[in-house]
CSV table of C-alpha atoms and ligand atoms in Angstrom, one decimal:
chain,number,residue,atom,x,y,z
A,1,MET,CA,9.1,-33.4,14.1
A,2,ILE,CA,8.3,-30.4,11.2
A,3,PRO,CA,10.9,-31.8,7.6
A,4,VAL,CA,13.9,-30.7,6.9
A,5,ILE,CA,15.0,-29.8,2.9
A,6,ASP,CA,18.2,-29.1,2.0
A,7,LEU,CA,18.5,-27.3,-1.3
A,8,GLU,CA,21.9,-29.3,-2.6
A,9,PRO,CA,23.1,-26.5,-5.0
A,10,GLY,CA,24.5,-28.0,-7.5
A,11,ARG,CA,23.1,-31.1,-8.2
A,12,PRO,CA,20.5,-30.0,-10.3
A,13,ASP,CA,19.6,-34.3,-10.9
A,14,LEU,CA,17.8,-33.9,-7.4
A,15,GLU,CA,15.4,-31.5,-8.3
A,16,ARG,CA,12.6,-32.6,-8.5
A,17,LYS,CA,13.0,-34.6,-5.6
A,18,ILE,CA,13.6,-31.9,-3.5
A,19,ALA,CA,10.6,-30.9,-5.1
A,20,GLU,CA,8.3,-32.9,-4.4
A,21,GLU,CA,9.8,-33.2,-0.7
A,22,ILE,CA,9.1,-29.5,-0.2
A,23,SER,CA,5.4,-31.0,-1.7
A,24,GLU,CA,5.3,-33.4,0.8
A,25,ALA,CA,5.7,-31.0,3.6
A,26,CYS,CA,2.8,-28.9,2.4
A,27,ARG,CA,0.6,-30.9,2.7
A,28,ASN,CA,1.1,-32.5,6.0
A,29,THR,CA,2.7,-29.9,8.7
A,30,GLY,CA,2.8,-26.6,6.9
A,31,PHE,CA,5.7,-26.0,7.6
A,32,PHE,CA,9.5,-27.0,6.5
A,33,VAL,CA,13.2,-26.0,7.3
A,34,VAL,CA,15.3,-24.6,4.8
A,35,ARG,CA,18.7,-25.3,4.2
A,36,GLY,CA,21.8,-26.2,1.9
A,37,HIS,CA,20.1,-22.4,1.1
A,38,GLY,CA,23.7,-20.9,-0.3
A,39,ILE,CA,23.1,-17.3,2.2
A,40,ALA,CA,26.4,-16.1,3.8
A,41,SER,CA,26.6,-15.9,7.1
A,42,GLU,CA,27.5,-12.2,7.5
A,43,VAL,CA,24.0,-11.5,5.7
A,44,PHE,CA,22.6,-13.3,9.1
A,45,ASP,CA,24.9,-11.9,11.2
A,46,ASP,CA,24.2,-7.8,10.3
A,47,ALA,CA,20.5,-8.0,10.9
A,48,TYR,CA,19.9,-9.1,13.1
A,49,ALA,CA,23.5,-7.1,14.8
A,50,ALA,CA,21.5,-4.4,13.7
A,51,SER,CA,18.0,-4.6,14.2
A,52,LEU,CA,19.1,-5.3,18.1
A,53,ARG,CA,21.9,-1.5,18.9
A,54,PHE,CA,17.8,0.0,16.7
A,55,PHE,CA,15.4,-2.2,18.6
A,56,ALA,CA,18.0,-0.6,22.0
A,57,LEU,CA,17.2,3.0,21.7
A,58,THR,CA,15.5,4.7,24.3
A,59,PRO,CA,12.0,4.9,23.1
A,60,GLU,CA,11.5,8.7,22.1
A,61,THR,CA,13.6,7.8,19.8
A,62,LYS,CA,12.9,4.6,18.7
A,63,ASP,CA,9.0,6.2,17.9
A,64,ALA,CA,11.0,8.9,16.2
A,65,PHE,CA,11.0,5.7,13.1
A,66,ALA,CA,7.3,5.3,14.0
A,67,MET,CA,5.6,3.0,11.3
A,68,ARG,CA,3.4,3.6,8.5
A,69,THR,CA,2.6,1.8,5.1
A,70,SER,CA,3.8,3.0,2.2
A,71,ASN,CA,1.4,4.6,-0.3
A,72,ALA,CA,3.3,4.0,-3.2
A,73,ARG,CA,0.5,2.0,-4.6
A,74,GLY,CA,-2.8,4.2,-3.1
A,75,GLU,CA,-5.0,3.6,-1.0
A,76,SER,CA,-4.1,0.3,-0.9
A,77,ASP,CA,-0.8,-0.3,-0.4
A,78,TYR,CA,-0.5,-2.1,3.2
A,79,SER,CA,3.3,-1.8,3.0
A,80,PRO,CA,4.5,-1.0,6.2
A,81,TYR,CA,8.1,0.9,6.8
A,82,GLY,CA,9.8,1.0,10.3
A,83,TYR,CA,8.8,1.0,14.0
A,84,SER,CA,6.5,-0.9,15.7
A,85,ALA,CA,6.5,-1.2,19.2
A,86,LEU,CA,5.4,-3.4,21.6
A,87,LEU,CA,1.8,-3.9,21.7
A,88,SER,CA,0.3,-2.1,19.1
A,89,GLU,CA,-0.4,-4.6,16.9
A,90,ASN,CA,-2.5,-8.1,17.3
A,91,ALA,CA,-1.8,-11.1,15.1
A,92,PHE,CA,-5.5,-12.1,16.2
A,93,ALA,CA,-7.8,-9.3,14.4
A,94,TYR,CA,-5.9,-10.2,11.5
A,95,THR,CA,-7.7,-13.5,11.8
A,96,GLY,CA,-10.9,-11.4,12.2
A,97,LYS,CA,-10.6,-12.7,16.7
A,98,PRO,CA,-11.5,-8.9,17.8
A,99,GLY,CA,-11.5,-8.1,22.0
A,100,MET,CA,-8.1,-10.7,22.0
A,101,PRO,CA,-4.5,-9.4,23.7
A,102,SER,CA,-2.0,-7.3,21.6
A,103,ASP,CA,1.1,-8.3,20.7
A,104,TYR,CA,4.4,-8.7,23.4
A,105,VAL,CA,7.2,-7.0,20.1
A,106,GLU,CA,8.9,-4.5,19.2
A,107,LYS,CA,9.4,-4.0,15.2
A,108,PHE,CA,11.2,-3.2,12.5
A,109,SER,CA,9.4,-2.9,9.0
A,110,VAL,CA,10.5,-2.4,5.6
A,111,GLY,CA,9.3,-3.8,2.1
A,112,ARG,CA,10.0,-3.4,-1.1
A,113,LEU,CA,11.4,0.1,-1.7
A,114,ILE,CA,15.0,-1.0,0.6
A,115,LEU,CA,16.1,-2.7,-2.6
A,116,HIS,CA,16.0,1.5,-3.3
A,117,ASP,CA,19.0,4.2,-2.3
A,118,ASP,CA,17.6,6.8,-3.1
A,119,GLU,CA,13.7,6.0,-1.8
A,120,GLU,CA,13.5,7.9,2.0
A,121,LEU,CA,12.4,5.4,4.1
A,122,PRO,CA,12.0,6.4,8.2
A,123,PHE,CA,15.6,4.5,9.0
A,124,PRO,CA,18.0,6.7,12.1
A,125,ALA,CA,20.0,10.1,9.4
A,126,ASP,CA,23.4,8.1,11.7
A,127,GLU,CA,25.8,5.5,11.1
A,128,LEU,CA,23.5,2.8,13.1
A,129,GLY,CA,20.6,4.1,11.0
A,130,ALA,CA,23.4,3.3,7.1
A,131,ARG,CA,23.3,-0.5,8.9
A,132,LEU,CA,20.2,-1.5,9.6
A,133,ARG,CA,19.0,-0.1,6.5
A,134,ALA,CA,21.8,-1.8,5.0
A,135,ALA,CA,21.7,-5.4,6.1
A,136,LEU,CA,17.4,-4.8,6.3
A,137,LYS,CA,18.2,-4.5,1.6
A,138,ARG,CA,20.9,-7.8,1.7
A,139,TYR,CA,18.6,-9.9,4.1
A,140,PHE,CA,15.9,-8.3,2.2
A,141,ALA,CA,17.6,-9.4,-1.4
A,142,ALA,CA,18.6,-12.8,0.1
A,143,CYS,CA,15.3,-14.1,1.0
A,144,GLU,CA,13.7,-12.9,-2.8
A,145,THR,CA,16.0,-15.0,-4.0
A,146,VAL,CA,15.6,-18.4,-2.1
A,147,ALA,CA,11.2,-17.4,-1.4
A,148,GLY,CA,12.1,-18.0,-5.9
A,149,GLN,CA,13.5,-20.6,-5.3
A,150,ILE,CA,11.3,-22.8,-3.3
A,151,ALA,CA,8.7,-20.8,-5.4
A,152,GLU,CA,10.5,-22.9,-8.6
A,153,LEU,CA,10.3,-26.2,-6.9
A,154,LEU,CA,7.1,-25.2,-5.8
A,155,ALA,CA,5.5,-25.0,-10.2
A,156,LEU,CA,7.3,-28.2,-10.2
A,157,ALA,CA,5.8,-29.9,-8.6
A,158,LEU,CA,2.6,-28.6,-8.9
A,159,ASP,CA,3.0,-29.1,-12.8
A,160,LEU,CA,3.2,-25.7,-13.5
A,161,PRO,CA,5.3,-24.1,-15.6
A,162,ARG,CA,8.5,-22.9,-14.1
A,163,ASP,CA,8.2,-19.3,-14.0
A,164,PHE,CA,4.6,-19.7,-13.1
A,165,PHE,CA,5.1,-17.8,-9.6
A,166,ALA,CA,7.8,-16.0,-10.4
A,167,THR,CA,5.7,-13.7,-13.3
A,168,ARG,CA,2.8,-13.1,-11.2
A,169,THR,CA,5.5,-12.4,-8.4
A,170,ASP,CA,7.7,-10.2,-10.0
A,171,THR,CA,6.2,-7.2,-8.4
A,172,SER,CA,5.2,-8.3,-5.6
A,173,ASN,CA,4.8,-6.0,-1.9
A,174,ASP,CA,6.4,-8.9,0.3
A,175,SER,CA,7.1,-7.3,3.4
A,176,LEU,CA,10.5,-7.8,6.6
A,177,ARG,CA,9.6,-7.7,9.4
A,178,SER,CA,12.3,-8.1,12.2
A,179,HIS,CA,11.3,-8.8,15.8
A,180,LEU,CA,13.2,-8.7,19.5
A,181,TYR,CA,10.1,-10.7,21.9
A,182,PRO,CA,12.0,-8.9,25.8
A,183,GLY,CA,12.3,-11.8,28.2
A,184,VAL,CA,10.0,-11.5,30.4
A,185,ASP,CA,10.6,-12.6,34.7
A,186,PRO,CA,8.3,-15.7,34.4
A,187,GLN,CA,7.0,-14.5,38.2
A,188,PHE,CA,5.0,-12.0,35.8
A,189,LEU,CA,4.3,-15.0,33.2
A,190,ASN,CA,1.9,-13.9,31.0
A,191,ASP,CA,3.2,-16.4,27.4
A,192,GLN,CA,1.9,-14.6,24.6
A,193,GLY,CA,4.5,-13.1,22.6
A,194,MET,CA,2.3,-13.2,19.0
A,195,GLY,CA,-1.1,-13.9,19.0
A,196,GLN,CA,-2.8,-16.8,17.6
A,197,HIS,CA,-2.3,-16.4,13.5
A,198,THR,CA,-1.9,-17.8,9.5
A,199,ASP,CA,0.2,-15.3,7.4
A,200,GLY,CA,-2.0,-14.2,4.1
A,201,THR,CA,1.1,-15.6,2.7
A,202,LEU,CA,2.5,-17.3,-0.3
A,203,ILE,CA,5.4,-18.4,1.6
A,204,THR,CA,6.7,-16.7,4.7
A,205,LEU,CA,10.5,-17.3,5.6
A,206,LEU,CA,11.4,-17.2,9.7
A,207,THR,CA,14.9,-17.4,10.8
A,208,GLN,CA,14.7,-17.3,15.0
A,209,ASP,CA,17.7,-16.7,17.8
A,210,GLY,CA,15.7,-19.2,19.8
A,211,PRO,CA,12.6,-20.9,20.3
A,212,GLY,CA,9.2,-19.7,20.9
A,213,LEU,CA,7.6,-20.0,18.1
A,214,GLN,CA,4.2,-23.1,17.9
A,215,LEU,CA,2.8,-24.6,15.7
A,216,GLN,CA,0.0,-25.7,16.0
A,217,ASP,CA,-1.3,-29.5,14.8
A,218,ARG,CA,-4.3,-31.7,13.0
A,219,SER,CA,-5.2,-32.2,16.1
A,220,GLY,CA,-5.1,-29.0,18.1
A,221,ARG,CA,-1.8,-29.5,20.5
A,222,TRP,CA,1.1,-27.7,20.4
A,223,LEU,CA,4.6,-28.0,19.0
A,224,ASP,CA,7.1,-26.4,19.8
A,225,ILE,CA,9.6,-25.3,16.6
A,226,ASP,CA,13.3,-26.7,17.6
A,227,VAL,CA,15.3,-25.1,14.5
A,228,GLN,CA,18.7,-23.9,16.9
A,229,GLU,CA,20.1,-22.5,13.7
A,230,ARG,CA,19.9,-19.4,12.7
A,231,ASP,CA,19.9,-19.6,9.2
A,232,SER,CA,18.3,-21.9,8.9
A,233,PHE,CA,14.7,-20.8,7.4
A,234,ILE,CA,12.0,-21.9,8.6
A,235,VAL,CA,9.4,-22.2,5.6
A,236,ASN,CA,5.0,-22.0,6.2
A,237,ILE,CA,2.4,-21.6,3.7
A,238,GLY,CA,0.3,-18.8,3.7
A,239,ASP,CA,-3.5,-17.9,3.3
A,240,LEU,CA,-2.6,-17.1,-0.2
A,241,MET,CA,-0.8,-21.1,-1.6
A,242,ALA,CA,-3.6,-22.6,1.1
A,243,ARG,CA,-6.0,-21.1,-0.7
A,244,TRP,CA,-4.2,-21.8,-4.9
A,245,SER,CA,-3.8,-25.4,-3.7
A,246,ASN,CA,-7.9,-26.0,-3.2
A,247,ASP,CA,-6.6,-26.3,1.0
A,248,GLU,CA,-4.2,-29.0,-0.5
A,249,TYR,CA,-1.4,-27.5,1.4
A,250,VAL,CA,-2.2,-26.6,4.3
A,251,SER,CA,-2.0,-23.0,5.7
A,252,THR,CA,-1.0,-23.7,9.3
A,253,PRO,CA,-1.8,-21.6,13.3
A,254,HIS,CA,1.6,-20.4,14.7
A,255,ARG,CA,1.6,-18.3,17.3
A,256,VAL,CA,4.8,-17.7,19.8
A,257,ARG,CA,5.1,-17.5,23.7
A,258,LEU,CA,7.4,-15.1,25.7
A,259,ALA,CA,10.7,-16.5,27.8
A,260,ASP,CA,12.7,-15.4,30.5
A,261,ARG,CA,15.1,-14.6,28.1
A,262,GLN,CA,14.5,-11.9,24.9
A,263,ARG,CA,14.3,-13.4,21.6
A,264,GLN,CA,14.8,-12.8,18.1
A,265,SER,CA,13.1,-13.1,14.7
A,266,ILE,CA,13.7,-12.0,11.3
A,267,VAL,CA,9.9,-12.4,8.7
A,268,PHE,CA,10.2,-12.5,5.4
A,269,PHE,CA,6.1,-13.0,4.1
A,270,LYS,CA,6.5,-13.5,0.5
A,271,LEU,CA,2.8,-12.1,-1.4
A,272,ALA,CA,1.4,-12.1,-5.3
A,273,ASN,CA,1.2,-9.5,-7.7
A,274,ASP,CA,-2.0,-7.2,-7.2
A,275,ASP,CA,-3.0,-8.1,-10.4
A,276,THR,CA,-2.5,-11.8,-10.0
A,277,VAL,CA,-5.6,-14.2,-10.4
A,278,ILE,CA,-5.5,-16.8,-7.7
A,279,GLU,CA,-7.7,-19.8,-9.3
A,280,CYS,CA,-7.1,-23.1,-8.3
A,281,PHE,CA,-4.0,-25.3,-9.4
A,282,PRO,CA,-5.5,-27.6,-12.2
A,283,LYS,CA,-3.9,-30.4,-10.2
A,284,PHE,CA,-6.2,-30.2,-7.4
A,285,ALA,CA,-9.5,-29.0,-9.6
A,286,ALA,CA,-9.2,-32.6,-11.7
A,287,ASP,CA,-11.2,-34.6,-9.1
A,288,ARG,CA,-12.4,-33.2,-6.7
A,289,PRO,CA,-14.5,-29.3,-7.4
A,290,ALA,CA,-12.2,-26.1,-6.9
A,291,LYS,CA,-13.5,-24.3,-3.4
A,292,TYR,CA,-13.2,-21.1,-4.3
A,293,ALA,CA,-13.9,-18.8,-7.2
A,294,PRO,CA,-11.2,-17.0,-8.6
A,295,ILE,CA,-10.1,-13.0,-6.6
A,296,ARG,CA,-7.3,-10.3,-8.1
A,297,TYR,CA,-5.1,-11.0,-5.2
A,298,GLU,CA,-6.0,-6.9,-5.1
A,299,ASP,CA,-8.9,-7.9,-3.3
A,300,PHE,CA,-7.4,-11.3,-1.8
A,301,SER,CA,-5.2,-9.1,0.5
A,302,LEU,CA,-6.9,-6.3,1.4
A,303,GLN,CA,-9.6,-7.2,3.4
A,304,LYS,CA,-7.0,-9.1,6.0
A,305,MET,CA,-4.6,-5.2,6.0
A,306,ASN,CA,-7.8,-3.6,7.1
A,307,LEU,CA,-8.1,-6.0,10.1
A,308,LEU,CA,-3.9,-5.9,11.0
A,309,PHE,CA,-4.6,-2.3,10.8
A,310,GLY,CA,-7.3,-1.2,11.6
A,311,ARG,CA,-9.1,0.4,9.6
A,312,GLU,CA,-12.6,-1.8,8.7
A,313,GLU,CA,-14.2,-3.7,11.7
A,314,ALA,CA,-14.3,-7.4,11.6
A,315,ARG,CA,-16.4,-9.0,9.4
B,401,AKG,O1,8.4,-13.8,14.9
B,401,AKG,C1,8.0,-15.3,15.1
B,401,AKG,O2,8.9,-16.0,15.2
B,401,AKG,C2,7.0,-15.3,14.9
B,401,AKG,C3,5.6,-14.2,13.7
B,401,AKG,C4,5.0,-14.6,12.8
B,401,AKG,O3,4.6,-15.3,12.4
B,401,AKG,C5,4.7,-13.7,11.7
B,401,AKG,O4,5.3,-12.1,11.7
B,401,AKG,O5,3.2,-13.8,11.1
B,402,FE2,FE1,2.7,-15.6,11.3
C-alpha cells in the first residue's frame, strides 16, 4: 500500500506534519495518494467524459488533430499538443532503451498554452472540441494548484523558503496528457499498456478510472496501485526531484498493464523553468557529497525529450 495523504485544507496547524508525511513517502516508495485537495468532482467528470468522446471519433478524424510539439520557445520546446494514436510512443525509449515495444495507449495532450483561450490549438472546431478544450483547461489549472500546494509542503520539509519551487517553476512547460488504454481480449493478451519508465518531472499527478498502473519496489517486484477513486491524485516523484535531492527522494519505475476492460487515466507533469539550476538541496548535501553537478533544467530535460520523440539516438 502506498501512503494516503490528506491535505486537510483549512488546518494550517497540520501543515508541518503533512509535509513530513509527504517527505517520508518520497524517500520510501516515491509514490503517494493525495486526498482533500479541494478540486470539485465535476473537474474530473468533465475531463474524463470529454476525452472519451474525443477518443470515440474515427481514426481519420482524430488524425486531423495529430500531436505536434509547440515551438513557442524554439527548437527545445517539446510540449505536446493534440492526439497520439496507439503505438505512436514508447516509454522505454524515454529512458534510453531502444528496440522495445511501443505503448498501447491513445493520448490527447495539452500544455500551458491551454490557459489562453486565444491560442490556436489542435481541437475539433465543434461543440465536442470546445467541451474538451474547456475541460482540459480547468483540469490543467486544478493540477497547477495542487502541484503548487505539494511543492510548497516539500519546500517546508526540505528547510527551503516556502516559495522555493514556486519561483523556479512559474513558467515551466508543464504537460497534461489524457490517456485511453483499450480493453484487450485476454486470449490475445499482450499486456503492455505503457512500458516501464521513470518520469523526468519534478512531480507527476495522475488519476485513473481503474487498476492498471504498477510500481516497481526496491526488490524489483511489481505492485498494483489500487486506487479506486477517480478524483484521488496518485503522485510520484520524478527524475528532476531525485537529482535535486541527491537521490534521497526516489523516482520509482512504473508501467501500465492492459486488462480486458478499457482504462482511462489523466497525467499531469510538473516541470521546472528552463533557467532553473538543479543543485543538491543543502539539507541533503550536509553529510555526503553531491552526486550530480549543477545543471540547468533546459539541459537536463532536452536529452530525455530527444529520446522520447526520437530526435536523437539513445546515448
Ligand atoms: O497512464 C498511466 O496510468 C501511466 C502514465 C505514465 O506513467 C506516464 O505517462 O508517465
Ligand atoms: Fe510515468
